[in-house]
Short mmCIF file of C-alpha atoms and ligand atoms in Angstrom, two decimals:
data_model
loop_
_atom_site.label_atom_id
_atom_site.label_comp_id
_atom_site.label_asym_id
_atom_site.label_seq_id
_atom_site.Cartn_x
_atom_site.Cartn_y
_atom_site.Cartn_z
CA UNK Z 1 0.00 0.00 0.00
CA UNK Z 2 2.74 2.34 0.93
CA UNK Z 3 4.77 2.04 -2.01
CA UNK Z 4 1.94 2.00 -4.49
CA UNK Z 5 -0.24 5.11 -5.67
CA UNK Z 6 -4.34 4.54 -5.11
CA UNK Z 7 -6.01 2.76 -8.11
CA UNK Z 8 -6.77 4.83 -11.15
CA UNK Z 9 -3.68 7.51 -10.63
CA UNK Z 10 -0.45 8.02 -12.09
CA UNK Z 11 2.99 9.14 -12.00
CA UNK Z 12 3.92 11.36 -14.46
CA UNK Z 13 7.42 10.57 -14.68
CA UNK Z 14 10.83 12.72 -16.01
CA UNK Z 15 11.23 10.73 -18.40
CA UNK Z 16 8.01 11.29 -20.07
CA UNK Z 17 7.46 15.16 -18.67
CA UNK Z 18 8.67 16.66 -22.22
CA UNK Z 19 5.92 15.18 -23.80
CA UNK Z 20 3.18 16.61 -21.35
CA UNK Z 21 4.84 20.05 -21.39
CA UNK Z 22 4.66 20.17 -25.10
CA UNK Z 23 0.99 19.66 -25.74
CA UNK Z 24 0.32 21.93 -22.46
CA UNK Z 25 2.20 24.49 -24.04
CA UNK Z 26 0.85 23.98 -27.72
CA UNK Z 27 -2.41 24.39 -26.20
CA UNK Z 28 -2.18 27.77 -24.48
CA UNK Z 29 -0.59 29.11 -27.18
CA UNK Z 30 -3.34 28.50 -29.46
CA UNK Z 31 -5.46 29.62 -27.14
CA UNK Z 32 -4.23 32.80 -26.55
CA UNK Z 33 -3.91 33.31 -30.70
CA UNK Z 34 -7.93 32.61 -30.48
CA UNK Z 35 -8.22 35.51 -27.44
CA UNK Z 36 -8.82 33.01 -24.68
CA UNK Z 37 -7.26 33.74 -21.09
CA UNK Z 38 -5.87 31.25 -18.53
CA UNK Z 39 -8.43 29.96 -15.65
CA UNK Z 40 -7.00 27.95 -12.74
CA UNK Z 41 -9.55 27.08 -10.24
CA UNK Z 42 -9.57 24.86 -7.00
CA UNK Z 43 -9.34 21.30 -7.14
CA UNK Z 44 -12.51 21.13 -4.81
CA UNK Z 45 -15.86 22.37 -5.07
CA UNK Z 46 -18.85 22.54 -2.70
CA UNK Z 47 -20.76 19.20 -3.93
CA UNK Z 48 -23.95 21.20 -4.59
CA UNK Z 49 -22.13 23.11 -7.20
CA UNK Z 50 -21.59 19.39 -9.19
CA UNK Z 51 -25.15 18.34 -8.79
CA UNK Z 52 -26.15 21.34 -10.16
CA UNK Z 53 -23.82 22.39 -12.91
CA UNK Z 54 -23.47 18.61 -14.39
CA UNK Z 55 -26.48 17.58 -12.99
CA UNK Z 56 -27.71 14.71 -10.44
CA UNK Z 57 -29.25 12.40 -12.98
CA UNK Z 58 -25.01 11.85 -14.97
CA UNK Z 59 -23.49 8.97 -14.32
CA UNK Z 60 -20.38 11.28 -12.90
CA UNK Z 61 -22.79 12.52 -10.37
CA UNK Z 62 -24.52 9.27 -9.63
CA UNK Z 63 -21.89 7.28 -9.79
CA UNK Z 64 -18.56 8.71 -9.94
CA UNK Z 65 -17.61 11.73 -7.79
CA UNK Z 66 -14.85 11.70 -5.13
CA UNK Z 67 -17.13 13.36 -2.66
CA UNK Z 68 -16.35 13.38 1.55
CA UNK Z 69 -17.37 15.78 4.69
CA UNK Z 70 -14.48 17.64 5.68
CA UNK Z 71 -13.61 19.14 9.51
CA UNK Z 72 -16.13 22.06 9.12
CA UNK Z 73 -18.29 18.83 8.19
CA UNK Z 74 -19.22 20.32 4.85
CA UNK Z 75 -19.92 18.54 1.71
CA UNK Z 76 -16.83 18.45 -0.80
CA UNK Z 77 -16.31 17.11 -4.26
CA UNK Z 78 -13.19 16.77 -6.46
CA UNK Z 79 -13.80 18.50 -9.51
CA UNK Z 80 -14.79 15.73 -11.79
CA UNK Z 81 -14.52 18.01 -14.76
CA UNK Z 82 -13.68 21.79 -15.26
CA UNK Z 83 -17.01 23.38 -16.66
CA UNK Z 84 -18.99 23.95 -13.11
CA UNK Z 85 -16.24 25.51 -11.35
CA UNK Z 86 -15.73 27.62 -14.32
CA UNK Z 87 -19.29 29.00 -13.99
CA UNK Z 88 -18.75 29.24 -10.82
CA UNK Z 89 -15.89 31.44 -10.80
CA UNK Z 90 -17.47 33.53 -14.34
CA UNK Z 91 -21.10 33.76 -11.76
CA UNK Z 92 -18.81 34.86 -8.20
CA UNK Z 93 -16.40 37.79 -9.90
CA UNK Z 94 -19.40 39.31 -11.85
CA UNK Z 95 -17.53 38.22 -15.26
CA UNK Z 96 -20.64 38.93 -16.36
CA UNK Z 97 -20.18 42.89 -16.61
CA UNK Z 98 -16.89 42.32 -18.29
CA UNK Z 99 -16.93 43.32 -22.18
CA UNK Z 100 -18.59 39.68 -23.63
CA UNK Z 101 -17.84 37.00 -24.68
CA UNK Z 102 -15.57 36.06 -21.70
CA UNK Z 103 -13.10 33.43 -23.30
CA UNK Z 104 -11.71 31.03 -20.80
CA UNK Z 105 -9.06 27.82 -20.98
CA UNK Z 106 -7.60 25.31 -18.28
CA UNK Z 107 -5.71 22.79 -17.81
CA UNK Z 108 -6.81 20.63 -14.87
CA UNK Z 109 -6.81 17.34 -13.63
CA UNK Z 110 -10.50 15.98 -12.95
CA UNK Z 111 -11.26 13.08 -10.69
CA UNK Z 112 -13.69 10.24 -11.13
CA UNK Z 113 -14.91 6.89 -9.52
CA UNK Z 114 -14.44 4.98 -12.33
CA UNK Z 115 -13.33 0.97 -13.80
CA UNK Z 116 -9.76 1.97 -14.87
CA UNK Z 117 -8.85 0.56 -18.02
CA UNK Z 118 -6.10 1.82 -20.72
CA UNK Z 119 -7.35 5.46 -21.37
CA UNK Z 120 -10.16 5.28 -18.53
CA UNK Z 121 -8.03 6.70 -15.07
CA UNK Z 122 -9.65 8.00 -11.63
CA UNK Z 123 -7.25 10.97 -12.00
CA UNK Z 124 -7.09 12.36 -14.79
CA UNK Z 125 -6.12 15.67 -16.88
CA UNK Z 126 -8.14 17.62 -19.52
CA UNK Z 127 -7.23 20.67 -21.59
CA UNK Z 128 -10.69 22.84 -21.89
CA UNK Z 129 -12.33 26.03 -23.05
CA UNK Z 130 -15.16 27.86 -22.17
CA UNK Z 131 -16.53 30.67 -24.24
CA UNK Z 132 -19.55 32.44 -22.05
CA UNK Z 133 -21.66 35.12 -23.20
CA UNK Z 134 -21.96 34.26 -27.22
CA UNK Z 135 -25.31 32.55 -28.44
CA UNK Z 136 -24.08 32.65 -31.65
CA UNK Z 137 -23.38 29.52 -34.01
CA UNK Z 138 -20.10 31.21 -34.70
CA UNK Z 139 -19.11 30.68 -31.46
CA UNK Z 140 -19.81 26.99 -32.05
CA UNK Z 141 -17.35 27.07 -34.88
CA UNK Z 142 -14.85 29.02 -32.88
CA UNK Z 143 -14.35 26.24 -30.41
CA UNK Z 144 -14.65 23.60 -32.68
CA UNK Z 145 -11.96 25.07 -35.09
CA UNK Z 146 -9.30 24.85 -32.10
CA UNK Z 147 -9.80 21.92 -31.23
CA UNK Z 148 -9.72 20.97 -35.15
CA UNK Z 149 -6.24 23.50 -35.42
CA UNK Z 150 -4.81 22.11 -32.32
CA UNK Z 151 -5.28 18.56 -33.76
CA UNK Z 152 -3.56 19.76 -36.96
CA UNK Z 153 -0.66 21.54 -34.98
CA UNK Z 154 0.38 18.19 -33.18
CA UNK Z 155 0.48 16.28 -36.62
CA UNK Z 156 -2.80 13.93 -35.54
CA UNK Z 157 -4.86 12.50 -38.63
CA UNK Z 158 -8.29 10.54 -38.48
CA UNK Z 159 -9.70 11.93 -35.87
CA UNK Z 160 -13.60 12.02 -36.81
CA UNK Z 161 -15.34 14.76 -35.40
CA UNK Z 162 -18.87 13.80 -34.48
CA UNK Z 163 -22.04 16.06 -34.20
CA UNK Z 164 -25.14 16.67 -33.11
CA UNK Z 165 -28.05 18.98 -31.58
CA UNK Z 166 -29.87 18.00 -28.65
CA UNK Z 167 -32.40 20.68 -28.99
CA UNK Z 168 -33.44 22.90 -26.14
CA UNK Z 169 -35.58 22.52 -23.48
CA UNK Z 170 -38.67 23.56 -25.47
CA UNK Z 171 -37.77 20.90 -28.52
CA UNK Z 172 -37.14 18.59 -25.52
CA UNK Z 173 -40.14 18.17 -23.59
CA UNK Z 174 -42.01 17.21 -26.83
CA UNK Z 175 -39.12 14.55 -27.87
CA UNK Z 176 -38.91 13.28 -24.19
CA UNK Z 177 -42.87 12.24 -24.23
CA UNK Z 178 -42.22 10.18 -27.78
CA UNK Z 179 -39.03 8.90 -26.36
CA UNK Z 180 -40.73 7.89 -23.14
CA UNK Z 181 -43.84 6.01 -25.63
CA UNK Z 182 -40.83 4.35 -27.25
CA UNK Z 183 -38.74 3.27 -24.05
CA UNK Z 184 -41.82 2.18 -21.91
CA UNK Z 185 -41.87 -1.34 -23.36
CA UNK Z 186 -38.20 -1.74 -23.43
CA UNK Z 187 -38.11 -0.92 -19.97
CA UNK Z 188 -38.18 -4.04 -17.97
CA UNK Z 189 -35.27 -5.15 -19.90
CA UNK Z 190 -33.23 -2.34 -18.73
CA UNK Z 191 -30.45 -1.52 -15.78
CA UNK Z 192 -31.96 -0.42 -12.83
CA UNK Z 193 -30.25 2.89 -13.34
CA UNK Z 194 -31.97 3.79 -16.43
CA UNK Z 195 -35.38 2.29 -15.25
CA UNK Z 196 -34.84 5.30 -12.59
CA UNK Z 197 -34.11 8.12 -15.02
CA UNK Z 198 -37.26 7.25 -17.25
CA UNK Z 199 -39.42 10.05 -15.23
CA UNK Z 200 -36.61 12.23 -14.30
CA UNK Z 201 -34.61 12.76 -17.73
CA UNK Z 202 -35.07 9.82 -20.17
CA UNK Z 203 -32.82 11.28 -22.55
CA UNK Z 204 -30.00 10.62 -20.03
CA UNK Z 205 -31.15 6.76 -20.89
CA UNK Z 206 -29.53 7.48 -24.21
CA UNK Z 207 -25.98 7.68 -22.82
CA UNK Z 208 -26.14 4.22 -21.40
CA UNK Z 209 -23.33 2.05 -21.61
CA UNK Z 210 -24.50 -1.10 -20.84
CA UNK Z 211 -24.61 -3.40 -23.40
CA UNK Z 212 -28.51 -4.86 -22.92
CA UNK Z 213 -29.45 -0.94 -22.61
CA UNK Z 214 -27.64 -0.02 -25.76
CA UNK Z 215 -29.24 -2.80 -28.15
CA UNK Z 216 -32.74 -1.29 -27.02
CA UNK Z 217 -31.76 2.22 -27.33
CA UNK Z 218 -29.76 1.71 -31.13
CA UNK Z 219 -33.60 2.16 -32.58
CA UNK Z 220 -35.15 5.20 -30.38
CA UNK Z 221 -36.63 8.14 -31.76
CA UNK Z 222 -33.33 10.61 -32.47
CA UNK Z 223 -33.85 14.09 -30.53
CA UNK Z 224 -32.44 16.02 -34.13
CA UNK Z 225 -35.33 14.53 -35.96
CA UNK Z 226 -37.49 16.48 -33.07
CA UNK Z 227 -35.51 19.21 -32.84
CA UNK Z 228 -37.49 23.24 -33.27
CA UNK Z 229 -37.09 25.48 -36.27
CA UNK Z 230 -34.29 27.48 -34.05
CA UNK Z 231 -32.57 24.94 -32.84
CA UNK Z 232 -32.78 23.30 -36.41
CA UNK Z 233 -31.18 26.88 -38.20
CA UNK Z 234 -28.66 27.22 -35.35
CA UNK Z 235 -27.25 23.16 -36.46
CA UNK Z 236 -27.52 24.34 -39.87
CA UNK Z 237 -25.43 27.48 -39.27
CA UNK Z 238 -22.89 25.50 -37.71
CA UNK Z 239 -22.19 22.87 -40.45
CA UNK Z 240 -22.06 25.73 -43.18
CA UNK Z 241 -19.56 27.33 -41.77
CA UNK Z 242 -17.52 23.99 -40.63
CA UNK Z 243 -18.14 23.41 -44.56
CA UNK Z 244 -16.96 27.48 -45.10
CA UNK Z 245 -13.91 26.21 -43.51
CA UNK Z 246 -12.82 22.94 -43.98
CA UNK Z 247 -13.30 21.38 -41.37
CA UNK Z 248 -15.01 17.89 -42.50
CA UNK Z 249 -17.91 16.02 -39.69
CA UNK Z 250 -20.00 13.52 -39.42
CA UNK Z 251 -23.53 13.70 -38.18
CA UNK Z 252 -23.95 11.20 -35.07
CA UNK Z 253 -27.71 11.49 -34.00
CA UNK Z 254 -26.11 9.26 -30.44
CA UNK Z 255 -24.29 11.67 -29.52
CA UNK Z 256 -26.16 12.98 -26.30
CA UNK Z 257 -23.25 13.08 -24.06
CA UNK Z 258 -23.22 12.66 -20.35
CA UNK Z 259 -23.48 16.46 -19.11
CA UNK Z 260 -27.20 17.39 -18.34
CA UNK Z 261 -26.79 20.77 -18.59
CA UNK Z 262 -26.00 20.65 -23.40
CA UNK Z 263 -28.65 22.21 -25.53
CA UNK Z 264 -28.03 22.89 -29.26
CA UNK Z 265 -24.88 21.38 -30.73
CA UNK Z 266 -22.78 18.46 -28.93
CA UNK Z 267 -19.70 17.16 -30.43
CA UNK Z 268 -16.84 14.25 -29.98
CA UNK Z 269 -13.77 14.02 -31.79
CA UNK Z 270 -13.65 10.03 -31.48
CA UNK Z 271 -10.42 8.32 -33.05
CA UNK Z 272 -10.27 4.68 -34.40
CA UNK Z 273 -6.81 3.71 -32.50
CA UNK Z 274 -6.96 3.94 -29.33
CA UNK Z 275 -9.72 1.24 -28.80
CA UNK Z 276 -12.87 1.67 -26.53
CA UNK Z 277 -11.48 4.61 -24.65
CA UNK Z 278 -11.68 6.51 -28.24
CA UNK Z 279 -13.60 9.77 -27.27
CA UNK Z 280 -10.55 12.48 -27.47
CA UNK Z 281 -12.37 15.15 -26.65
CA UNK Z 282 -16.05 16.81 -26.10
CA UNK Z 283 -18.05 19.70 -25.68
CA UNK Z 284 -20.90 21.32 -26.84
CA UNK Z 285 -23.05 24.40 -25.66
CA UNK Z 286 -24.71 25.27 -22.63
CA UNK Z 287 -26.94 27.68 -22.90
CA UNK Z 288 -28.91 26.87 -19.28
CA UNK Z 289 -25.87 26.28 -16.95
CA UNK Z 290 -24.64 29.73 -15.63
CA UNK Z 291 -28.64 30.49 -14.84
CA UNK Z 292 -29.03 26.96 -13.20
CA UNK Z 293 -26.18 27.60 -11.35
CA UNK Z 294 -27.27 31.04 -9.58
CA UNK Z 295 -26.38 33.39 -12.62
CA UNK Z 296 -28.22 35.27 -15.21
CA UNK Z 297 -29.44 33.63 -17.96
CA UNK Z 298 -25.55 33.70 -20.21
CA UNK Z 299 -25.70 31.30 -23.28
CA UNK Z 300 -22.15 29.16 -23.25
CA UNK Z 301 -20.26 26.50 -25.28
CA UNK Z 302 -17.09 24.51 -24.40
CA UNK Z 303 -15.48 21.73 -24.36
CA UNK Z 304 -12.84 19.33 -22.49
CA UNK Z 305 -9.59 17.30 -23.79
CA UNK Z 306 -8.56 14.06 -22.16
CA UNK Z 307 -5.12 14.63 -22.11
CA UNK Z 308 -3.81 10.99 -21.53
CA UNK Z 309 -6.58 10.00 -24.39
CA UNK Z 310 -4.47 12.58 -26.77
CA UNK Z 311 -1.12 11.37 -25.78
CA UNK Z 312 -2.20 7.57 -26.14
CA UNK Z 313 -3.38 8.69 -29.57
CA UNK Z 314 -0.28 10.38 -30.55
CA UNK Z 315 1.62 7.37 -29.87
CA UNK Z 316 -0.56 5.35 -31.90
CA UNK Z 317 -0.08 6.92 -34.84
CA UNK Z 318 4.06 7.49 -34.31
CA UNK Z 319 4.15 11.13 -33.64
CA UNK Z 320 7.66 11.48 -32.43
CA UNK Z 321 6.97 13.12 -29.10
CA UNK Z 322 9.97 15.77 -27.88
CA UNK Z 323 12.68 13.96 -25.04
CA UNK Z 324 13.71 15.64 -22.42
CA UNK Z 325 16.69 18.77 -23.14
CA UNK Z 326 20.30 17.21 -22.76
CA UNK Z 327 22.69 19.21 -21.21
CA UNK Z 328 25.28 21.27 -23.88
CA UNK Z 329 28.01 20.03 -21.48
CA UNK Z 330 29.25 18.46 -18.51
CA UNK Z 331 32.32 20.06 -16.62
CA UNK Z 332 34.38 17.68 -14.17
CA UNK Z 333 37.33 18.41 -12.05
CA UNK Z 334 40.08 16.43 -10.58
CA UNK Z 335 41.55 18.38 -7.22
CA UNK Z 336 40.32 21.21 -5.06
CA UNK Z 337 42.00 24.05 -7.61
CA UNK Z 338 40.18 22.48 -10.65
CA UNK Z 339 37.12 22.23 -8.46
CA UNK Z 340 37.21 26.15 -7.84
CA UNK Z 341 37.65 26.62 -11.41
CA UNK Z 342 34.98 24.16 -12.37
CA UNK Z 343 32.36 26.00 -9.74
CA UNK Z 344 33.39 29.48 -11.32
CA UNK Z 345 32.95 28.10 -15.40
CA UNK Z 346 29.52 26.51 -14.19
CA UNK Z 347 28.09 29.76 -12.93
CA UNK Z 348 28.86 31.64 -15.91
CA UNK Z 349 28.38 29.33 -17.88
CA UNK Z 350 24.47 29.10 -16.62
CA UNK Z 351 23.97 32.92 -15.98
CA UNK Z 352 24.35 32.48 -19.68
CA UNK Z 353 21.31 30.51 -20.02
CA UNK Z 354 23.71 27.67 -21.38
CA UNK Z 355 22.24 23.88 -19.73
CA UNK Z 356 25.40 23.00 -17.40
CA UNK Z 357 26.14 20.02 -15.22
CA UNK Z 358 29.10 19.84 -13.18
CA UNK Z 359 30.47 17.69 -10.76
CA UNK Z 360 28.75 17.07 -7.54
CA UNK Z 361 30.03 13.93 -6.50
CA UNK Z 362 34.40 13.96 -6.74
CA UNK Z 363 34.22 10.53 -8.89
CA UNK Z 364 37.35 9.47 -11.31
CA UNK Z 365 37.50 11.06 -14.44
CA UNK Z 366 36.64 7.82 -15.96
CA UNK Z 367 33.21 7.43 -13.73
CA UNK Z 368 32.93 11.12 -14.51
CA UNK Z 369 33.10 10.86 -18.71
CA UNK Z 370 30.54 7.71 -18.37
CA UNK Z 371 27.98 9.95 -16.35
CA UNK Z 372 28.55 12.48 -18.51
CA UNK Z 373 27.49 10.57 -21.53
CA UNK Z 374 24.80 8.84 -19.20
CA UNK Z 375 23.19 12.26 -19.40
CA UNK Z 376 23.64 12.56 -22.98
CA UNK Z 377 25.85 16.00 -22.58
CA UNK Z 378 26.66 17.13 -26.09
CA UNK Z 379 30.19 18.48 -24.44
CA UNK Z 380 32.65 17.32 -21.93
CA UNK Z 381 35.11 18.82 -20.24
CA UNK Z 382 37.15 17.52 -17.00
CA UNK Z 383 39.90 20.18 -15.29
CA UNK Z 384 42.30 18.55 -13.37
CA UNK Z 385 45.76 20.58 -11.62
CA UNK Z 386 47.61 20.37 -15.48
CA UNK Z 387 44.99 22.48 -17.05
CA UNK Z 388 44.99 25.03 -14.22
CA UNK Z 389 48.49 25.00 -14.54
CA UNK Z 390 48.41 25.47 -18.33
CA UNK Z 391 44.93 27.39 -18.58
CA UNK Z 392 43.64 25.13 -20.76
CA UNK Z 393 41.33 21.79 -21.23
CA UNK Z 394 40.42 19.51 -23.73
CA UNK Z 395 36.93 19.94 -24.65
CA UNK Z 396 35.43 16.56 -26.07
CA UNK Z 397 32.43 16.37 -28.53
CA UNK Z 398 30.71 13.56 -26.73
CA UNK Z 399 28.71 12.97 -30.04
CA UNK Z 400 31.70 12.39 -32.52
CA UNK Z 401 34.10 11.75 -29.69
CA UNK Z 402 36.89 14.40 -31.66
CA UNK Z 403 38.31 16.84 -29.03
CA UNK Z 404 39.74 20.30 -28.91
CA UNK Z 405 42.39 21.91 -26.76
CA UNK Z 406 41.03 25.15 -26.19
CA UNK Z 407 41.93 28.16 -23.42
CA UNK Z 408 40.21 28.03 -20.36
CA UNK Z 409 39.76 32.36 -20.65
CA UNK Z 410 38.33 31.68 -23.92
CA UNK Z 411 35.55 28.86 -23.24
CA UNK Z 412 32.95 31.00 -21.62
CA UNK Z 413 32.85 32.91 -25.18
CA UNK Z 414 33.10 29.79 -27.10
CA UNK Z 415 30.33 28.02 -25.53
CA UNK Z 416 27.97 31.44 -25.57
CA UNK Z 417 28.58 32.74 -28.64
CA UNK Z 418 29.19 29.55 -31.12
CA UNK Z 419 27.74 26.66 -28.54
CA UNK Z 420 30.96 24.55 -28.93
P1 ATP R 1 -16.49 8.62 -21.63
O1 ATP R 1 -17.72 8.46 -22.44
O2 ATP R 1 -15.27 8.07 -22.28
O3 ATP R 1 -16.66 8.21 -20.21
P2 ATP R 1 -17.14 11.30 -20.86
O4 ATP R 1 -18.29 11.65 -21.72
O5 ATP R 1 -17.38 10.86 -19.47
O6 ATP R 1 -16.22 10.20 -21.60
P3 ATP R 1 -16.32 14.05 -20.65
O7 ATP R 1 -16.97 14.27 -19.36
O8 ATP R 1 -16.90 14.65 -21.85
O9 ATP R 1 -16.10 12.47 -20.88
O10 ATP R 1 -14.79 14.49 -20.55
C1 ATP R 1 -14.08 15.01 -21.68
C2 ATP R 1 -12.90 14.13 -22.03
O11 ATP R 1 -12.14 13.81 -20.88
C3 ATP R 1 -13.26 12.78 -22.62
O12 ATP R 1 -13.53 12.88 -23.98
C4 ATP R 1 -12.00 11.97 -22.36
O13 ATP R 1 -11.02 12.23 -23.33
C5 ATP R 1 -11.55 12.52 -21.04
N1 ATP R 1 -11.95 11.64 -19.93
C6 ATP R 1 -13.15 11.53 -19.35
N2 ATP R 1 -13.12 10.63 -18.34
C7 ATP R 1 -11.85 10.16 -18.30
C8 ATP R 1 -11.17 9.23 -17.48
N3 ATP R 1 -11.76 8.61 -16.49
N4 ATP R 1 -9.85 8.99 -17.71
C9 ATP R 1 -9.20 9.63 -18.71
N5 ATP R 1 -9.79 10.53 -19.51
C10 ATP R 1 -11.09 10.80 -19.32
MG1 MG R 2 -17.43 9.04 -18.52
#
């Protein structure tokens, strides 16, 4: 127990960070070319805020939030996604008298009760936008195109984006009563969960993954055949200007996702790899949330990247992910005097924003040259009493193994101004 992390989280280790800081950092930058500004909220919410904002009839909410009394014996909840505290934070610092739209990203890790599997995790990170305060379908295409851009950026291919409207709540309560006429004899061969939801939101029967459920639900009425005439010119607006731009989708009349608080257009970019954990990414608008959660009536869309989902999906298609930096060059020494020397080239040498490692641990040259290609150093140099003596070193190119004999007074220069 001790030695192992809980079920469901990970270690990110060094070895792999490079690859995490690259796609964090290709993210906010193409966020900030699109006008969106950096969000960090807490990691914990009040649990209220969870059953509200992704509503109490989700699986996350039913079934997988981290949620515990703490001292003051209130009710907590780790975030299980980003979206509700967003709101949150957009309702609480009156974002709403801010010039609109209010363009949001963050990049958070989200916690969930769930059956870990390859892709599946209990902790987990996502990459995510929120765009409050724009009803229109441009905004749709907005947050789509990133995620399409960002896609392109990393050198991923295949990835299908999926879409569909589910409507608002006026189309809704029309579609729920056929939906409910078509699920009532089905029903006693359902899970017990969905049996519940039939009065309380059947259309949350739609997004259930077990297998009897799904074979009954494959042949349901679809909620865009139901959908209103605004609803129905807002999808159409959407897909022009996807079309407009390039951006190629596929219509997916499932797609209902497992937030309660989606009208209009939902979307998935789903890839074929990366097996049943495929779903990349999500989103879609929200045009009820930031009133259901205590604000005034603001229409929204967003969406959320499962980070580990995108890496897994890099790999599969052998996009050569960055290593870790290698240091330009080690510096040994042999003997207190070289040592001084060594401690004085070191400093200079990394006030100059050049990636130094020197000697820490007064090993042989020999054990010193092995670490120093252990760390993959492009350069090596080891100072010993001679080269004090003679103000001068050898300086070895660690990749072609040649060496120079260059002066000591001369090697700050070298290595600043021509790196070797
Ligand atoms: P799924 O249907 O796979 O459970 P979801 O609909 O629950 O996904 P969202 O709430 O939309 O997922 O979260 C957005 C993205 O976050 C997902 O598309 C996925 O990439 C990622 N994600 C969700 N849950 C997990 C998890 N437990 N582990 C890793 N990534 C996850
Ligand atoms: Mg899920």
């Amino acid at each position: 127990m001790l030695t192992q992390a809980p079920k469901g989280t990970r270690d990110i280790l060094p070895e792999d960070i490079a690859q995490w800081n690259y796609v964090e950092q290709k993210f906010s930058e193409l966020c900030k070319k699109f006008g969106y500004k950096e969000i960090r909220i807490p990691v914990f919410e009040h649990t209220e805020l969870f059953q509200r904002g992704v509503g109490d009839t989700t699986d996350i909410v039913q079934k997988e939030m981290y949620t515990f009394k703490d001292k003051g014996d209130r009710s907590i909840t780790l975030r299980p996604e980003g979206t509700a505290g967003v709101v949150r934070s957009y309702i609480e610092h009156g974002m709403g008298s801010l010039p609109q739209p209010v363009k949001l990203f963050y990049q958070i890790t989200a916690y969930r009760y769930e059956n870990v599997q390859k892709g599946r995790y209990r902790e987990f990170h996502q990459f995510g936008v929120e765009l409050l305060g724009a009803a229109d379908p441009s905004a749709d295409v907005e947050v789509i195109s990133m995620l399409a851009l960002y896609f392109e950026q990393l050198g991923i291919k295949n990835l299908v984006l999926n879409l569909n409207s589910i409507g608002c709540p006026k189309c809704r309560s029309a579609y729920n009563e056929k939906l409910k006429a078509y699920l009532k004899e089905h029903l006693s061969s359902m899970c017990e969960t969905c049996r519940e939801r039939y009065e309380r939101n059947p259309m949350r029967i739609l997004d259930c993954k077990e297998e009897g459920c799904k074979l009954r639900i494959k042949d349901a009425p679809a909620l865009l055949d139901h959908i209103c005439d605004e609803c129905r010119d807002h999808f159409s607006k959407v897909t022009t200007r996807l079309e407009a731009i390039g951006i190629p989708y596929n219509i997916d009349k499932g797609i209902v996702r497992g937030l309660d608080y989606y009208t209009k257009t939902v979307f998935e970019f789903v890839s074929k790899n990366i097996g049943t954990q495929g779903t990349v990414c999500g989103g879609g608008r929200y045009d009820g949330l930031v009133e259901a959660c205590g604000g005034a009536p603001t229409p929204g869309i967003g969406f959320a990247l499962g980070v580990e989902r995108l890496l897994l999906e890099m790999q599969s298609q052998g996009i050569e992910l960055p290593k870790a930096e290698t240091p330009h060059i080690y510096i040994g020494a042999i003997g207190e005097k070289a040592a001084l020397m060594c401690e004085r080239l070191a400093w200079q040498l990394r006030r100059n924003n050049i990636f130094c490692v020197k000697d820490i641990m007064n090993r042989s040259v020999k054990a010193q040259m092995k670490y120093a290609d252990k760390l993959g150093a492009h350069y090596a140099l080891i100072l010993g009493d001679n080269e004090i003596e003679n103000n001068k070193a050898q300086l070895k190119d660690m990749r072609t193994g040649e060496t120079k004999d260059i002066s000591l007074d001369t090697l700050i220069d070298r290595l600043v101004k021509h790196r070797g």
